[in-house]
CSV table of C-alpha atoms in Angstrom, one decimal:
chain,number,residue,atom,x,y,z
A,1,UNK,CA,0.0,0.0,0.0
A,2,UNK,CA,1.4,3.3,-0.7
A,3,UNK,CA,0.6,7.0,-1.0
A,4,UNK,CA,0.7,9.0,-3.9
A,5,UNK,CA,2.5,12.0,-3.5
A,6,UNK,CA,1.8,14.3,-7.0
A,7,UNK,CA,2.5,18.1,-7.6
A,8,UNK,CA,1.2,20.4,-10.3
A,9,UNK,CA,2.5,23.8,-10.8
A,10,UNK,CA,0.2,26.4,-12.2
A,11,UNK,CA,0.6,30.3,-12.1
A,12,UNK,CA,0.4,34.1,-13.7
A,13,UNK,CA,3.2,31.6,-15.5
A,14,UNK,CA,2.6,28.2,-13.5
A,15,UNK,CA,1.0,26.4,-11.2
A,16,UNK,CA,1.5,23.9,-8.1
A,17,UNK,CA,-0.4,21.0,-7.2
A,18,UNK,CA,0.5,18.1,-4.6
A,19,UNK,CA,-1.7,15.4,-4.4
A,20,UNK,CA,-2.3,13.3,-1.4
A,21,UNK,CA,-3.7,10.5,-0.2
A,22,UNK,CA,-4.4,7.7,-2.8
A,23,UNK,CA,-4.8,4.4,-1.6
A,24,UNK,CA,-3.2,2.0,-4.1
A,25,UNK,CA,-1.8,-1.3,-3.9
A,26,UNK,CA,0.8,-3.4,-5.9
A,27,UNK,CA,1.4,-6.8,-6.0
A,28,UNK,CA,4.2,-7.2,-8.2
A,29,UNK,CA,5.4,-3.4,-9.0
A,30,UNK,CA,7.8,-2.9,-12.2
A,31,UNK,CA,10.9,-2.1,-11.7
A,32,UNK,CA,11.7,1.5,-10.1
A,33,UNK,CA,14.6,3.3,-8.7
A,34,UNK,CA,16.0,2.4,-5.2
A,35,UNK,CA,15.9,5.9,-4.3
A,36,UNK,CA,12.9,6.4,-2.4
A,37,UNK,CA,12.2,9.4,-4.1
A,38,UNK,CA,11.1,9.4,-7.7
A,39,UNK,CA,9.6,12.9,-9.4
A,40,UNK,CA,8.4,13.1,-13.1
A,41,UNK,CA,8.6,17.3,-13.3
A,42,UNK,CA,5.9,18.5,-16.5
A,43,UNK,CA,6.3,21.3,-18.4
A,44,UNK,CA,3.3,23.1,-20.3
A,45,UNK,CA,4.9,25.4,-22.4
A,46,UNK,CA,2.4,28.7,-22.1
A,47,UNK,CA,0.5,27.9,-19.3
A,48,UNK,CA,-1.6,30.7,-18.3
A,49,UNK,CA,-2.7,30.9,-14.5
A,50,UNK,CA,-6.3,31.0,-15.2
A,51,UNK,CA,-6.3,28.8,-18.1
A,52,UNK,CA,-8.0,25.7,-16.0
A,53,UNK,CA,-11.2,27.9,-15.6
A,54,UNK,CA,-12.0,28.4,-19.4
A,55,UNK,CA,-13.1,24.8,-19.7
A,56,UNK,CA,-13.2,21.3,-18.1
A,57,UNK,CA,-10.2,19.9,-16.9
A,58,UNK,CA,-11.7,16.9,-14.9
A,59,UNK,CA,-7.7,15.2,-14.3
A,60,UNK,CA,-6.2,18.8,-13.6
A,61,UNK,CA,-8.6,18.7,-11.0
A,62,UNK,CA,-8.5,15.7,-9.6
A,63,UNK,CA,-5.3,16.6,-9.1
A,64,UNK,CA,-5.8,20.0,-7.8
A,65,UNK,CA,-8.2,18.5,-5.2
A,66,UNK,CA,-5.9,15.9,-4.1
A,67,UNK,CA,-3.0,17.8,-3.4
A,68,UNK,CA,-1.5,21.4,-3.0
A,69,UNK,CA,-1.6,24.1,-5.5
A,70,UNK,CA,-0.6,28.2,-5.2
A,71,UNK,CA,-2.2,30.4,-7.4
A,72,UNK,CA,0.2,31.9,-9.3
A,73,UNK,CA,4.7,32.2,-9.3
A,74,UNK,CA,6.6,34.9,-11.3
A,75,UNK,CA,8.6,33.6,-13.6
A,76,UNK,CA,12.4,34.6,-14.6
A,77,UNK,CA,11.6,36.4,-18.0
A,78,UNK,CA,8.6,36.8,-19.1
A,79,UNK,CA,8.4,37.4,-22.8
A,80,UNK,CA,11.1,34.1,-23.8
A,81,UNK,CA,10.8,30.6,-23.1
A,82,UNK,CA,14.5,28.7,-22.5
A,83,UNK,CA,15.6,31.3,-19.7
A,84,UNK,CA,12.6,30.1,-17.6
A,85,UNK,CA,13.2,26.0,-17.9
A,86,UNK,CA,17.1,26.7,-16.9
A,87,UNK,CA,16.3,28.5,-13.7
A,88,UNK,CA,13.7,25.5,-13.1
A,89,UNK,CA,16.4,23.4,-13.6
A,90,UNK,CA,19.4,25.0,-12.0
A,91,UNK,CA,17.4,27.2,-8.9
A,92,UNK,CA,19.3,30.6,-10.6
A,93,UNK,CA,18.3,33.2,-12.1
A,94,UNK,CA,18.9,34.0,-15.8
A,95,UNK,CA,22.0,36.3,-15.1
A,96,UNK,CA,23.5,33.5,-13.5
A,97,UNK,CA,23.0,30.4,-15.6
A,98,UNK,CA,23.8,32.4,-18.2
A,99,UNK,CA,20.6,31.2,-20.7
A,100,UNK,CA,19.4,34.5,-21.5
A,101,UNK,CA,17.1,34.4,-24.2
A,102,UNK,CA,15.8,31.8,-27.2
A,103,UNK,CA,18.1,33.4,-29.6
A,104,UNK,CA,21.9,35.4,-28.9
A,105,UNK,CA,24.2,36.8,-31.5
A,106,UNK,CA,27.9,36.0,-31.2
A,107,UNK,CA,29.8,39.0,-31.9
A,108,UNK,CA,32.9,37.0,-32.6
A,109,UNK,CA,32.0,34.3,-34.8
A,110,UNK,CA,29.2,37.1,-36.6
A,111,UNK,CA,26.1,34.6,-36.4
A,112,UNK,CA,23.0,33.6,-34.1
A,113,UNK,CA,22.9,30.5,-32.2
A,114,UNK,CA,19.7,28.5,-31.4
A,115,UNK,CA,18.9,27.0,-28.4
A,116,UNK,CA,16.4,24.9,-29.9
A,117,UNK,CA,19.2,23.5,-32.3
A,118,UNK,CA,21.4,22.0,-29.9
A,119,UNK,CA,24.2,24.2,-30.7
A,120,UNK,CA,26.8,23.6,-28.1
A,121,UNK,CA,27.8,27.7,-28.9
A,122,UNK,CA,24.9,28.8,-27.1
A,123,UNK,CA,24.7,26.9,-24.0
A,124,UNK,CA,28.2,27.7,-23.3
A,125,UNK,CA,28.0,31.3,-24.8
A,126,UNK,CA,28.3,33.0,-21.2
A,127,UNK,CA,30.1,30.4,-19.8
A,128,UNK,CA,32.7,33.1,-19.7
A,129,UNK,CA,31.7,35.7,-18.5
A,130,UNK,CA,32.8,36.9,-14.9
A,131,UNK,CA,29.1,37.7,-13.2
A,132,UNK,CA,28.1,34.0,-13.6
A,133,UNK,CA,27.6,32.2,-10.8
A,134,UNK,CA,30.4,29.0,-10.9
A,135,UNK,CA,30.2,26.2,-11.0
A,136,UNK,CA,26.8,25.8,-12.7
A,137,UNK,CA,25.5,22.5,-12.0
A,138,UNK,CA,22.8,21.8,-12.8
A,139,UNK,CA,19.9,19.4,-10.9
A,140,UNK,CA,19.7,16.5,-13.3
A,141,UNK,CA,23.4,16.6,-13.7
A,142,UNK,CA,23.7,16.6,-9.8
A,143,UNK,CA,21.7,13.6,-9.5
A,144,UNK,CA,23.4,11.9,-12.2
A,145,UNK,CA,26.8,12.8,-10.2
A,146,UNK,CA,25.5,11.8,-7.1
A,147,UNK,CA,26.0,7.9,-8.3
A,148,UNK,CA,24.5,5.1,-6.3
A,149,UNK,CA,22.3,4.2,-9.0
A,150,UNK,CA,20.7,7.7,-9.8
A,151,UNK,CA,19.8,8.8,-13.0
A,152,UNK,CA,18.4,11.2,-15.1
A,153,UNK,CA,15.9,11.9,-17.8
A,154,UNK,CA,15.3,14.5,-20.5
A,155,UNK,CA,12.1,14.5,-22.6
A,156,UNK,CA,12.0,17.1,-25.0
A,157,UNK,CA,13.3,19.7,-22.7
A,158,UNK,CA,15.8,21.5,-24.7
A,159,UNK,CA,19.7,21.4,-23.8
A,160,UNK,CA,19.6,17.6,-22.1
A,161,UNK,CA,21.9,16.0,-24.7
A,162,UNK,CA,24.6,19.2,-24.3
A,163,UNK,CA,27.7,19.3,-22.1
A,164,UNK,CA,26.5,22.5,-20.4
A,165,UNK,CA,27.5,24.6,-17.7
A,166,UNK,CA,31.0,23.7,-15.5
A,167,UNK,CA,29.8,19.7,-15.2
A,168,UNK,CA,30.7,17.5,-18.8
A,169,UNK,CA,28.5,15.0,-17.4
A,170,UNK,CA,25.6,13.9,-19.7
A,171,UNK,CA,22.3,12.9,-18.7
A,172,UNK,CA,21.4,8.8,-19.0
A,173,UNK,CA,18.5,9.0,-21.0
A,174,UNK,CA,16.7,11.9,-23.3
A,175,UNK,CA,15.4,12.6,-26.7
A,176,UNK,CA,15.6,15.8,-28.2
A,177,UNK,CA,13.4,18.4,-28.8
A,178,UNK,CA,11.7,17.7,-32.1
A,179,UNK,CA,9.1,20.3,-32.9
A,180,UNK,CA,7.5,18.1,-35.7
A,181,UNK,CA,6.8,15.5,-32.3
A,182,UNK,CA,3.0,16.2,-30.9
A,183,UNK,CA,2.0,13.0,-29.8
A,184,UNK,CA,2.6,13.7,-26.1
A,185,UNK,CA,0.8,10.3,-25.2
A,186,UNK,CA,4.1,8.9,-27.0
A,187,UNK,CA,6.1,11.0,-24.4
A,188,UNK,CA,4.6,9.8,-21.6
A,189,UNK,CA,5.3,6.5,-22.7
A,190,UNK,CA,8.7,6.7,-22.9
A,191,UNK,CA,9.2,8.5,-19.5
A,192,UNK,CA,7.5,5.5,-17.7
A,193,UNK,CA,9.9,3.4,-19.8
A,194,UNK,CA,12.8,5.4,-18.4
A,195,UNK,CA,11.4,5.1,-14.7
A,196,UNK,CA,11.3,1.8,-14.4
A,197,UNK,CA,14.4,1.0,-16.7
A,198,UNK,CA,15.4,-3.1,-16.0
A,199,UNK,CA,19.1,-1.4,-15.6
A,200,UNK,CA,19.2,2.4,-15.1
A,201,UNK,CA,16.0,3.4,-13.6
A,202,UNK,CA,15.2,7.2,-13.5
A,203,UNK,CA,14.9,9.0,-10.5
A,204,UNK,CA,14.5,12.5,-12.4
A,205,UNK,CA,12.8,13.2,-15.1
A,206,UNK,CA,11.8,16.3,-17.1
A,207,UNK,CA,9.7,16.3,-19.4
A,208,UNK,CA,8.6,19.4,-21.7
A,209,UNK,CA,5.2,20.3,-24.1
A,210,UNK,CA,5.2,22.6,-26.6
A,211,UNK,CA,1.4,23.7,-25.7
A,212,UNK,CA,-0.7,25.7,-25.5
A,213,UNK,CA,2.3,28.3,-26.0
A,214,UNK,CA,1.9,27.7,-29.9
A,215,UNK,CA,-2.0,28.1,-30.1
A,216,UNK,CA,-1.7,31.2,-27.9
A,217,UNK,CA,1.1,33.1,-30.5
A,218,UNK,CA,-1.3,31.9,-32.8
A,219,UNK,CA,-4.5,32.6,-32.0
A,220,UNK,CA,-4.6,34.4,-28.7
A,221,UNK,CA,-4.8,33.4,-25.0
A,222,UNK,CA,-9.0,34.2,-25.4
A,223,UNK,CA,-9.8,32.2,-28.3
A,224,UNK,CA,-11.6,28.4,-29.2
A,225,UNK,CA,-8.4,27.1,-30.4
A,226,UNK,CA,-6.6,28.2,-26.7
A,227,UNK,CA,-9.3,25.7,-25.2
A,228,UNK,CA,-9.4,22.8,-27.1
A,229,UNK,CA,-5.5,23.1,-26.6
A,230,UNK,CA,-6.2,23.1,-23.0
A,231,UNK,CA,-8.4,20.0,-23.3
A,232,UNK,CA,-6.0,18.3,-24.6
A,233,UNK,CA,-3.1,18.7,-21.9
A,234,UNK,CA,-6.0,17.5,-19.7
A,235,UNK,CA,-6.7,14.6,-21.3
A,236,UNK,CA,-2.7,13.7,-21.9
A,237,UNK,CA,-2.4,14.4,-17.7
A,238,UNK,CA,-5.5,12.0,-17.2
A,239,UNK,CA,-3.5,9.5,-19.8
A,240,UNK,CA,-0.4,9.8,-17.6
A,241,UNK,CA,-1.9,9.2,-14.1
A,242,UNK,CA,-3.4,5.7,-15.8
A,243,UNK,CA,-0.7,4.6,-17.1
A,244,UNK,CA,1.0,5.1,-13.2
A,245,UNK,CA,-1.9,3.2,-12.2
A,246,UNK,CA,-1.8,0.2,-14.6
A,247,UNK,CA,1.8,0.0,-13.6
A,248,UNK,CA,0.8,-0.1,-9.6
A,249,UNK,CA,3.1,2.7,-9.2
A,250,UNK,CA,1.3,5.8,-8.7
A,251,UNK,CA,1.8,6.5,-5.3
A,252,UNK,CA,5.6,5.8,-5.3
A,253,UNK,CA,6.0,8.8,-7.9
A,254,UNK,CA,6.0,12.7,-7.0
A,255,UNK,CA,4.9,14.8,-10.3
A,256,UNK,CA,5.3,18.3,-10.9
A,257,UNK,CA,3.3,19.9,-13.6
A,258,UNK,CA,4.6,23.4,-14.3
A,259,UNK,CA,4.7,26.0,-17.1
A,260,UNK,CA,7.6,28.3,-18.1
A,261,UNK,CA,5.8,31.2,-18.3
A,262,UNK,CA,2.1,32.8,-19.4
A,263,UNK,CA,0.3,35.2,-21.9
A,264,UNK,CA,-1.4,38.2,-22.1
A,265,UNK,CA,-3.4,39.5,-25.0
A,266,UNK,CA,-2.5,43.2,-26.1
A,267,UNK,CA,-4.7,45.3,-29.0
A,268,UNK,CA,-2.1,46.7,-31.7
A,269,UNK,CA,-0.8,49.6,-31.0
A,270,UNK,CA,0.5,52.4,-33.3
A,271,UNK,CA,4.3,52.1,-33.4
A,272,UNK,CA,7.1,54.9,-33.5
A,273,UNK,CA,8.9,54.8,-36.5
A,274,UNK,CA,12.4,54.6,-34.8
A,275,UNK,CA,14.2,54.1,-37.7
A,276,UNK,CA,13.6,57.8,-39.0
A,277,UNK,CA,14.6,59.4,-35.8
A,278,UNK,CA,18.2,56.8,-35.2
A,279,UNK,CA,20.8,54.8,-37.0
A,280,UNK,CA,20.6,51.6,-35.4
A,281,UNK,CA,22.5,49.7,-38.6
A,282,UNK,CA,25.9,49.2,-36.6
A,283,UNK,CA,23.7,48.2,-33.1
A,284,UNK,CA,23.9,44.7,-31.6
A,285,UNK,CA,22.2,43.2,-28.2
């Protein structure tokens, strides 16, 4: 017999939910991590604060009402995405992991780097400069060098498969970031394969989803297609605590749902024309 200990994050960008108190029992559970502690941490990329009370979200829910939820945190930077999941997964803020933005522009080789192409450029583009904290070690990669059978897992969330940061060490299991992938059911299933791994069972894993950031650049945080978006992660989560169940090991896992950051609808707005007033040709940022 066991508990199930669950958290979900929702807020102005997240939000947090712990669930408590399932009865469940297992007769011959799969193979998990000896650590007594395992967490699945879930990112919805976008994830408005309020977002659960446009529609019907019967597995958020059950979740909510199970556990412990806040109703709102601040994120790091508001208006990009990869600065956010790098202070989730270091505890630091942007200035000090050094992820700064989506996109940076490298003075010295004359040319952008991409954080959603895995260019090793960019995750170690500050890694030089003096205000960063040092060493950056990240939490995955201090689980992983914590040893005794502890591993790691990366799911989509950019920048798993990169030597990043102070520590060369390399998480045991991830798949990239593919943004042609958005069959999250096909995530979850290979997360639960990680966690109870016959060899190298995870004790961390992160896993990432693009939505409903997309359909709100799209179409707008107030729109039809922003809530059958949000249906959907709520039929994914529901798909996820099943598959726990079927496997008799929902109350040995802690999850985390969590979003990177939220959105906010603005009406256009006449713009200055800047470029008739300065000379920003020779300008970089």
């Amino acid at each position: 017999m066991a508990l199930l200990h669950t958290t979900f994050t929702l807020t102005l960008p997240f939000l947090i939910f712990v669930t408590r108190n399932y009865l469940i029992f297992a007769l011959n559970p799969p193979n998990l991590s000896k650590h007594p502690v395992v967490i699945i941490i879930v990112s919805f990329d976008g994830f408005r604060y309020d977002y659960m009370n446009k529609t019907r979200t019967p597995n958020l829910d059950r979740v909510k009402e199970n556990g412990v939820s806040v109703p709102y945190m601040r994120n790091q930077f508001p208006t990009k995405s990869l600065p956010n999941p790098y202070s989730i997964v270091t505890g630091l803020y942007p200035e000090s992991h050094g992820i700064v933005s989506n996109i940076v522009y490298d003075p010295f080789y004359r040319k952008e780097l991409v954080g959603y192409m895995y260019d090793p450029g960019y995750w170690n583009f500050s890694m030089d400069v003096d205000s960063l904290t040092s060493p950056i070690v990240s939490l995955y990669t201090s689980n992983e060098l914590a040893g005794d059978g502890r591993h790691s897992g990366f799911m989509m969330w950019s920048g798993g498969q990169v030597n990043w940061g102070e520590s060369q060490t390399t998480i045991t299991h991830h798949i990239k970031y593919n943004i042609s992938i958005w069959n999250w059911e096909w995530e979850v299933d290979g997360v639960l394969e990680w966690i109870i791994h016959p060899t190298k069972p995870a004790n961390l894993v992160y896993m990432y989803i693009q939505e409903p950031d997309y359909t709100g650049h799209e179409f707008g945080p107030e729109s039809q297609e922003i809530i059958e978006e949000i249906q959907r992660i709520d039929n994914v989560t529901g798909y996820l605590l099943n598959k726990l169940d079927a496997l008799d090991i929902l109350g040995k896992v802690h999850l985390i749902f969590l979003s990177d950051h939220g959105m906010q609808e603005i009406k256009p707005l006449a713009a200055a024309k800047f470029k008739h007033v300065i000379d920003n040709t020779n300008n970089s940022v």
